[in-house]
Amino acid sequence: MTENAQQQPPAPDTELPTQYAPADVEGPLYERWVERGYFEADAKSDKPAYTIVIPPPNVTGSLHLGHAFEHTLIDALTRRKRMQGYETLWQPGMDHAGIATQNVVERELGKEGKSRHDLGRDAFVERVWQWKAESGGQISGQMRRLGDGVAWSRERFTMDEGLSQAVQTIFKRLYDDELIYRAERIINWCPRCLTAISDIEVEYQDDDGELVSMKYGDGDDTIVVATTRAETMLGDTAVAVHPDDERYRHLVGTLIKLPLTDRSIPVVADTHVDPEFGTGAVKVTPAHDPNDFEIGQRHDLPSITIMDEHAVITAHGPFQGLDRLEARSAIVAALRAEGRIVAEKRPYVHSVGHCSRCKTTIEPRLSMQWWVKVGPLAKAAGDAVRDGKVKIHPQEMEKRYFDWVDNLHDWCISRQLWWGHRIPVWYGPDGEVVCVGPDEEPPSGEGWRQDTDVLDTWFSSGLWPFSTLGWPEQTESLAKFYPNSVLVTGYDILFFWVARMMMFGLYAMDGTPPFHTIALHGMVRDQFGKKMSKSFGNAVNPLDWMDKYGSDALRFTLARGANPGVDVPIGEDWVQGSRNFANKIWNATRFALMNGATVDGPLPDPAKMSATDRWILSRLNSVVAEVDAFYEDFQFAKLSDALFHFAWDEVFDWYVELSKTTFQAGGEAAEVSKRVLGEVLDVTLRLLHPVVPFVTETLWTTLTGGESVVIAEWPADSGFRDADAEREIETLQSVITEVRRFRADQGLQPGQRVPARLTLDGTALAPHEAAIRQLLRLQPEGESFTATATLPVADAEVALDLSGTIDVAAERKRLAKDLAAAEKEKAQATAKLGNEAFLAKAPDQVVDKIRTRLAKADEDIARIQAQLDKLPPA
């Protein structure tokens, strides 16, 4: 095994309290780690770099259980790499969250009876900065509670000076390369947030609406169209039909009367129309529907905007000033009065887009906005994965990635907000347009003004892997820590964030992708697999569970559920179980210290070790190798489960228990086992540390006297294996397990002592007689010993004298009753399976259930009969 790193003389106090109290340990430990600079990263170091950026949480919020889950995984990766000798950087920071933050501050102003317009732009932005200064520390406090090993001295904010320079630089470069442009196109508009939002910020859900069919034109020129948004008919500039639709061929190129207006609109032929859907004719509103906008472009149709930014009707006439939903009802009523309503279907369930921030129904709207031409950027992002420069894990997620980047539309990046990175473009009095870089002076003089819009939040967060390292300056940190080693994030923001970082990273960094691996995880759900939500009443504040059970318990529960790309169910009882595991680690280490376990000096020669010692060291090395393989494959659930079962089942429940007789006997064998136990605990605590950092730090430093497990050496597989010892202890375990099962079947209490004769001579179990007797509560046989039950197990024989310990007659009667019930169950199942008529009619699952019942009955009969055979005569 590897020797302990950072070995120092033992601390003066090597005793542990009788119970582990997380609340007393976690806070002081974390501050000590930070003060000693364990989490900082040195760009001048000659160690290999390992870099991960934090997916920057919104400054408006607090960490929810999903954040705690993601941070646990990242922290585990970085802690392990730090122990492996890497110069490890976990980059922290927060996102300015344009819409969300502006909404928060506007609500605060509303309580004062003010709006942002009362303050003006500059004063409002200053108010937001003030709010950020007061409220932004909440997230960092929660990260400390969780144990996040981030480089706090490098903390960044997407609106700080350095990142602002990065944003302005890349905007200028994209603009000069004609990859950013301004155009009037259909966008998703939120009437509540009063801004454009991107396609991926629209959440679709099935809503109850209405489908109204209405007549356009008169007489032979009549065409029936259907819509769920009757109010938009005021902006119709055509009716479209398919070119091959014989029903309407005579109307193509003619004009028909648009009801409720004094306008006539053309009938156009367009292949976008599905002649098999509805009437085969569709109304065309280019200013308020993305598909209609495309039809309008192809047929040179005018675009008439009929709503303002609040979704209030602006078209002249009786509907002017009505909200869109009020106008919908009023227009249907007016059409009905004219006899133009052909059919009405209510409720009509259909998919409706909502703003992901405020849940308001979005309104497609023709608007002048800034766009990124994503074609070449998206192609590069797709090629980087196809060419193997970037790996997506799990690999099956690649398809989702390609489906997205291969079909990207141009990205609307302008937002009608005041909080955010203001677009660095100035307009002159004579129509001039000037894009200004970070080192350039903006034009000045009468008539010059800057664009009032700000950039989409994802524009600045898309630069995160390199802007946080000082780009556009060629800093030492950029040279050392770019590209990132791995990105750990949820599959839900694969499109929001990951694709943006890929496009910008490849563009800004000369074709070098922002990370080598994208490791995608699932969403945290409740124990029943349901999405966590305040509205569902199942949302959990991670601080509550950390307060109750400790941060390690929460972390271990989250890691143990983390299978790549799969959602993670979690319940409070699971966190409680992880707390019990932390207590088990504590108690086992405390036992070891009390019995003289040590890490001093090299391990004894295996020839001096007992089979038990060699078994546990062999298993320890296997687990080291297994955990390493799982880490490299991001199999957090499997590595956590492997460590749990090794620590609890093999170390604590078997090795510690088997060692007790050795410690009691004393001598050289005890000294060897003390050193082996110290080694096993030392390595096990280091293996566990990345996932459960607090309890392992306390125990490891007490056990070893080392400075900190944070900077200890990661365990390496020494290659030591002993198959013979593993087989011997497996045999020992089978004997003890079988006798324990028999004792339980006979109703004996766990602590009840029973006289027994062990026949172990000539077997590998002979050296273990003392341990067998101690673990099974078996007394020496004595002069009056009578073997009332004999158990042949694993080439050995255990004879028990149960006289005086159980009522044999009553036990036989009980077992006979159970046997009769099992035989009756078998008879019933056999009869049904032998009934051809029943088998012909019964569903497969019913037949399978009966076969399962039959198999269970057979097992029960064999088990009960074996118990009866082992009982002495009544």
PDB file of C-alpha atoms in Angstrom, residues 412-580:
ATOM      1  CA  CYS A 412     -31.820  36.238 -30.707  1.00  0.00           C
ATOM      2  CA  ILE A 413     -29.386  37.781 -28.218  1.00  0.00           C
ATOM      3  CA  SER A 414     -30.982  41.175 -27.448  1.00  0.00           C
ATOM      4  CA  ARG A 415     -33.202  41.689 -24.417  1.00  0.00           C
ATOM      5  CA  GLN A 416     -35.329  44.710 -23.637  1.00  0.00           C
ATOM      6  CA  LEU A 417     -33.974  45.037 -20.116  1.00  0.00           C
ATOM      7  CA  TRP A 418     -31.821  47.468 -18.174  1.00  0.00           C
ATOM      8  CA  TRP A 419     -29.861  44.931 -16.113  1.00  0.00           C
ATOM      9  CA  GLY A 420     -27.200  43.150 -18.123  1.00  0.00           C
ATOM     10  CA  HIS A 421     -24.403  43.727 -20.611  1.00  0.00           C
ATOM     11  CA  ARG A 422     -25.566  46.624 -22.748  1.00  0.00           C
ATOM     12  CA  ILE A 423     -25.109  46.042 -26.470  1.00  0.00           C
ATOM     13  CA  PRO A 424     -21.919  47.930 -27.509  1.00  0.00           C
ATOM     14  CA  VAL A 425     -23.429  49.555 -30.584  1.00  0.00           C
ATOM     15  CA  TRP A 426     -23.975  53.299 -31.154  1.00  0.00           C
ATOM     16  CA  TYR A 427     -26.321  54.894 -33.672  1.00  0.00           C
ATOM     17  CA  GLY A 428     -25.544  58.215 -35.284  1.00  0.00           C
ATOM     18  CA  PRO A 429     -27.818  61.096 -36.292  1.00  0.00           C
ATOM     19  CA  ASP A 430     -27.545  60.158 -39.984  1.00  0.00           C
ATOM     20  CA  GLY A 431     -28.172  56.429 -39.610  1.00  0.00           C
ATOM     21  CA  GLU A 432     -24.595  55.459 -38.760  1.00  0.00           C
ATOM     22  CA  VAL A 433     -24.062  52.171 -36.860  1.00  0.00           C
ATOM     23  CA  VAL A 434     -20.803  51.710 -34.940  1.00  0.00           C
ATOM     24  CA  CYS A 435     -19.828  48.633 -32.897  1.00  0.00           C
ATOM     25  CA  VAL A 436     -17.325  49.564 -30.201  1.00  0.00           C
ATOM     26  CA  GLY A 437     -14.671  47.243 -28.808  1.00  0.00           C
ATOM     27  CA  PRO A 438     -13.416  47.343 -25.197  1.00  0.00           C
ATOM     28  CA  ASP A 439     -10.378  49.474 -26.012  1.00  0.00           C
ATOM     29  CA  GLU A 440     -12.215  51.889 -28.305  1.00  0.00           C
ATOM     30  CA  GLU A 441     -13.892  55.160 -27.472  1.00  0.00           C
ATOM     31  CA  PRO A 442     -17.567  55.288 -28.418  1.00  0.00           C
ATOM     32  CA  PRO A 443     -18.598  58.026 -30.832  1.00  0.00           C
ATOM     33  CA  SER A 444     -19.825  61.200 -29.164  1.00  0.00           C
ATOM     34  CA  GLY A 445     -21.563  64.353 -30.133  1.00  0.00           C
ATOM     35  CA  GLU A 446     -25.095  65.447 -30.781  1.00  0.00           C
ATOM     36  CA  GLY A 447     -27.432  62.729 -31.969  1.00  0.00           C
ATOM     37  CA  TRP A 448     -25.279  59.725 -31.018  1.00  0.00           C
ATOM     38  CA  ARG A 449     -26.927  57.173 -28.735  1.00  0.00           C
ATOM     39  CA  GLN A 450     -26.156  53.667 -27.524  1.00  0.00           C
ATOM     40  CA  ASP A 451     -28.485  50.755 -28.191  1.00  0.00           C
ATOM     41  CA  THR A 452     -30.838  50.443 -25.222  1.00  0.00           C
ATOM     42  CA  ASP A 453     -30.988  46.633 -25.192  1.00  0.00           C
ATOM     43  CA  VAL A 454     -28.831  44.263 -23.162  1.00  0.00           C
ATOM     44  CA  LEU A 455     -27.498  40.852 -24.112  1.00  0.00           C
ATOM     45  CA  ASP A 456     -29.118  37.541 -23.303  1.00  0.00           C
ATOM     46  CA  THR A 457     -27.708  36.166 -20.038  1.00  0.00           C
ATOM     47  CA  TRP A 458     -26.541  33.032 -21.852  1.00  0.00           C
ATOM     48  CA  PHE A 459     -24.291  35.197 -24.056  1.00  0.00           C
ATOM     49  CA  SER A 460     -22.026  36.068 -21.143  1.00  0.00           C
ATOM     50  CA  SER A 461     -22.305  32.676 -19.417  1.00  0.00           C
ATOM     51  CA  GLY A 462     -21.323  31.050 -22.715  1.00  0.00           C
ATOM     52  CA  LEU A 463     -17.861  32.625 -22.248  1.00  0.00           C
ATOM     53  CA  TRP A 464     -17.497  31.255 -18.701  1.00  0.00           C
ATOM     54  CA  PRO A 465     -14.738  28.619 -19.268  1.00  0.00           C
ATOM     55  CA  PHE A 466     -12.282  31.202 -20.614  1.00  0.00           C
ATOM     56  CA  SER A 467     -13.555  34.619 -19.526  1.00  0.00           C
ATOM     57  CA  THR A 468     -13.087  33.572 -15.874  1.00  0.00           C
ATOM     58  CA  LEU A 469      -9.411  32.864 -16.668  1.00  0.00           C
ATOM     59  CA  GLY A 470      -8.716  36.383 -17.913  1.00  0.00           C
ATOM     60  CA  TRP A 471      -9.521  36.194 -21.639  1.00  0.00           C
ATOM     61  CA  PRO A 472      -9.138  38.209 -23.865  1.00  0.00           C
ATOM     62  CA  GLU A 473      -5.799  38.746 -22.099  1.00  0.00           C
ATOM     63  CA  GLN A 474      -3.404  35.830 -22.598  1.00  0.00           C
ATOM     64  CA  THR A 475      -2.982  35.192 -18.891  1.00  0.00           C
ATOM     65  CA  GLU A 476      -0.991  32.487 -17.116  1.00  0.00           C
ATOM     66  CA  SER A 477      -4.263  31.092 -15.797  1.00  0.00           C
ATOM     67  CA  LEU A 478      -5.687  30.824 -19.312  1.00  0.00           C
ATOM     68  CA  ALA A 479      -2.584  29.011 -20.532  1.00  0.00           C
ATOM     69  CA  LYS A 480      -2.602  26.659 -17.528  1.00  0.00           C
ATOM     70  CA  PHE A 481      -6.261  25.880 -16.987  1.00  0.00           C
ATOM     71  CA  TYR A 482      -7.877  26.077 -20.452  1.00  0.00           C
ATOM     72  CA  PRO A 483      -9.445  23.929 -21.741  1.00  0.00           C
ATOM     73  CA  ASN A 484     -11.404  22.607 -18.786  1.00  0.00           C
ATOM     74  CA  SER A 485     -10.911  18.937 -18.018  1.00  0.00           C
ATOM     75  CA  VAL A 486     -14.591  18.161 -17.677  1.00  0.00           C
ATOM     76  CA  LEU A 487     -17.925  19.941 -17.534  1.00  0.00           C
ATOM     77  CA  VAL A 488     -20.362  18.434 -15.037  1.00  0.00           C
ATOM     78  CA  THR A 489     -23.892  19.641 -15.638  1.00  0.00           C
ATOM     79  CA  GLY A 490     -27.495  18.542 -16.017  1.00  0.00           C
ATOM     80  CA  TYR A 491     -28.836  17.298 -19.312  1.00  0.00           C
ATOM     81  CA  ASP A 492     -31.579  19.923 -18.963  1.00  0.00           C
ATOM     82  CA  ILE A 493     -29.167  22.744 -19.853  1.00  0.00           C
ATOM     83  CA  LEU A 494     -27.380  20.890 -22.636  1.00  0.00           C
ATOM     84  CA  PHE A 495     -28.951  23.355 -25.048  1.00  0.00           C
ATOM     85  CA  PHE A 496     -29.140  26.479 -22.878  1.00  0.00           C
ATOM     86  CA  TRP A 497     -25.533  26.548 -21.775  1.00  0.00           C
ATOM     87  CA  VAL A 498     -23.387  23.707 -23.048  1.00  0.00           C
ATOM     88  CA  ALA A 499     -23.971  24.359 -26.733  1.00  0.00           C
ATOM     89  CA  ARG A 500     -23.329  28.098 -26.204  1.00  0.00           C
ATOM     90  CA  MET A 501     -19.996  27.395 -24.494  1.00  0.00           C
ATOM     91  CA  MET A 502     -18.990  25.012 -27.258  1.00  0.00           C
ATOM     92  CA  MET A 503     -19.743  27.571 -29.978  1.00  0.00           C
ATOM     93  CA  PHE A 504     -18.014  30.471 -28.244  1.00  0.00           C
ATOM     94  CA  GLY A 505     -15.059  28.466 -26.954  1.00  0.00           C
ATOM     95  CA  LEU A 506     -14.188  27.047 -30.353  1.00  0.00           C
ATOM     96  CA  TYR A 507     -14.600  30.483 -31.945  1.00  0.00           C
ATOM     97  CA  ALA A 508     -12.639  32.536 -29.402  1.00  0.00           C
ATOM     98  CA  MET A 509      -9.894  30.008 -28.622  1.00  0.00           C
ATOM     99  CA  ASP A 510      -8.783  29.160 -32.168  1.00  0.00           C
ATOM    100  CA  GLY A 511     -10.651  25.880 -32.431  1.00  0.00           C
ATOM    101  CA  THR A 512      -9.793  24.599 -28.966  1.00  0.00           C
ATOM    102  CA  PRO A 513     -12.995  23.355 -27.306  1.00  0.00           C
ATOM    103  CA  PRO A 514     -13.798  24.593 -23.791  1.00  0.00           C
ATOM    104  CA  PHE A 515     -13.590  21.126 -22.208  1.00  0.00           C
ATOM    105  CA  HIS A 516     -12.464  17.600 -22.994  1.00  0.00           C
ATOM    106  CA  THR A 517     -15.501  15.824 -21.540  1.00  0.00           C
ATOM    107  CA  ILE A 518     -19.132  16.760 -20.947  1.00  0.00           C
ATOM    108  CA  ALA A 519     -20.459  14.611 -18.081  1.00  0.00           C
ATOM    109  CA  LEU A 520     -24.231  14.902 -17.961  1.00  0.00           C
ATOM    110  CA  HIS A 521     -26.297  13.997 -14.929  1.00  0.00           C
ATOM    111  CA  GLY A 522     -30.029  13.761 -14.355  1.00  0.00           C
ATOM    112  CA  MET A 523     -32.500  15.721 -12.268  1.00  0.00           C
ATOM    113  CA  VAL A 524     -33.136  15.234  -8.560  1.00  0.00           C
ATOM    114  CA  ARG A 525     -36.649  13.951  -7.892  1.00  0.00           C
ATOM    115  CA  ASP A 526     -38.548  12.913  -4.807  1.00  0.00           C
ATOM    116  CA  GLN A 527     -38.533   9.335  -3.551  1.00  0.00           C
ATOM    117  CA  PHE A 528     -41.499   8.500  -5.814  1.00  0.00           C
ATOM    118  CA  GLY A 529     -39.745   9.807  -8.930  1.00  0.00           C
ATOM    119  CA  LYS A 530     -41.823  12.979  -9.110  1.00  0.00           C
ATOM    120  CA  LYS A 531     -40.288  16.314 -10.094  1.00  0.00           C
ATOM    121  CA  MET A 532     -39.575  18.475  -7.047  1.00  0.00           C
ATOM    122  CA  SER A 533     -41.537  21.701  -7.021  1.00  0.00           C
ATOM    123  CA  LYS A 534     -42.902  24.155  -4.478  1.00  0.00           C
ATOM    124  CA  SER A 535     -46.292  23.860  -6.167  1.00  0.00           C
ATOM    125  CA  PHE A 536     -46.226  20.066  -5.657  1.00  0.00           C
ATOM    126  CA  GLY A 537     -45.307  20.517  -1.995  1.00  0.00           C
ATOM    127  CA  ASN A 538     -42.325  18.172  -2.307  1.00  0.00           C
ATOM    128  CA  ALA A 539     -39.482  20.683  -2.674  1.00  0.00           C
ATOM    129  CA  VAL A 540     -36.669  20.292  -0.154  1.00  0.00           C
ATOM    130  CA  ASN A 541     -34.298  22.931   1.160  1.00  0.00           C
ATOM    131  CA  PRO A 542     -30.946  21.094   1.341  1.00  0.00           C
ATOM    132  CA  LEU A 543     -29.991  23.177   4.383  1.00  0.00           C
ATOM    133  CA  ASP A 544     -32.807  21.523   6.348  1.00  0.00           C
ATOM    134  CA  TRP A 545     -31.373  18.062   5.788  1.00  0.00           C
ATOM    135  CA  MET A 546     -27.811  19.268   6.392  1.00  0.00           C
ATOM    136  CA  ASP A 547     -28.915  20.803   9.693  1.00  0.00           C
ATOM    137  CA  LYS A 548     -30.642  17.585  10.706  1.00  0.00           C
ATOM    138  CA  TYR A 549     -28.256  14.906   9.468  1.00  0.00           C
ATOM    139  CA  GLY A 550     -25.016  16.637   8.495  1.00  0.00           C
ATOM    140  CA  SER A 551     -23.613  17.661   5.126  1.00  0.00           C
ATOM    141  CA  ASP A 552     -21.810  14.347   4.637  1.00  0.00           C
ATOM    142  CA  ALA A 553     -25.097  12.450   4.925  1.00  0.00           C
ATOM    143  CA  LEU A 554     -26.736  14.578   2.241  1.00  0.00           C
ATOM    144  CA  ARG A 555     -23.690  14.357  -0.029  1.00  0.00           C
ATOM    145  CA  PHE A 556     -23.389  10.587   0.279  1.00  0.00           C
ATOM    146  CA  THR A 557     -27.091  10.096  -0.439  1.00  0.00           C
ATOM    147  CA  LEU A 558     -26.882  12.261  -3.565  1.00  0.00           C
ATOM    148  CA  ALA A 559     -23.709  10.596  -4.841  1.00  0.00           C
ATOM    149  CA  ARG A 560     -25.104   7.123  -4.193  1.00  0.00           C
ATOM    150  CA  GLY A 561     -28.034   7.916  -6.491  1.00  0.00           C
ATOM    151  CA  ALA A 562     -25.967   9.457  -9.294  1.00  0.00           C
ATOM    152  CA  ASN A 563     -26.021   7.223 -12.355  1.00  0.00           C
ATOM    153  CA  PRO A 564     -24.850   9.062 -15.503  1.00  0.00           C
ATOM    154  CA  GLY A 565     -27.640  10.888 -17.311  1.00  0.00           C
ATOM    155  CA  VAL A 566     -30.362   9.358 -15.104  1.00  0.00           C
ATOM    156  CA  ASP A 567     -32.713  11.197 -12.747  1.00  0.00           C
ATOM    157  CA  VAL A 568     -32.032  10.784  -9.035  1.00  0.00           C
ATOM    158  CA  PRO A 569     -34.821   9.965  -6.565  1.00  0.00           C
ATOM    159  CA  ILE A 570     -34.159  10.981  -2.969  1.00  0.00           C
ATOM    160  CA  GLY A 571     -36.086  10.704   0.286  1.00  0.00           C
ATOM    161  CA  GLU A 572     -35.367  11.802   3.824  1.00  0.00           C
ATOM    162  CA  ASP A 573     -35.083   8.252   5.123  1.00  0.00           C
ATOM    163  CA  TRP A 574     -32.205   7.689   2.683  1.00  0.00           C
ATOM    164  CA  VAL A 575     -30.375  10.702   4.111  1.00  0.00           C
ATOM    165  CA  GLN A 576     -30.976   9.288   7.575  1.00  0.00           C
ATOM    166  CA  GLY A 577     -29.424   6.002   6.408  1.00  0.00           C
ATOM    167  CA  SER A 578     -26.350   7.883   5.201  1.00  0.00           C
ATOM    168  CA  ARG A 579     -26.129   9.596   8.590  1.00  0.00           C
ATOM    169  CA  ASN A 580     -26.069   6.128  10.137  1.00  0.00           C
TER     170      ASN A 580
END
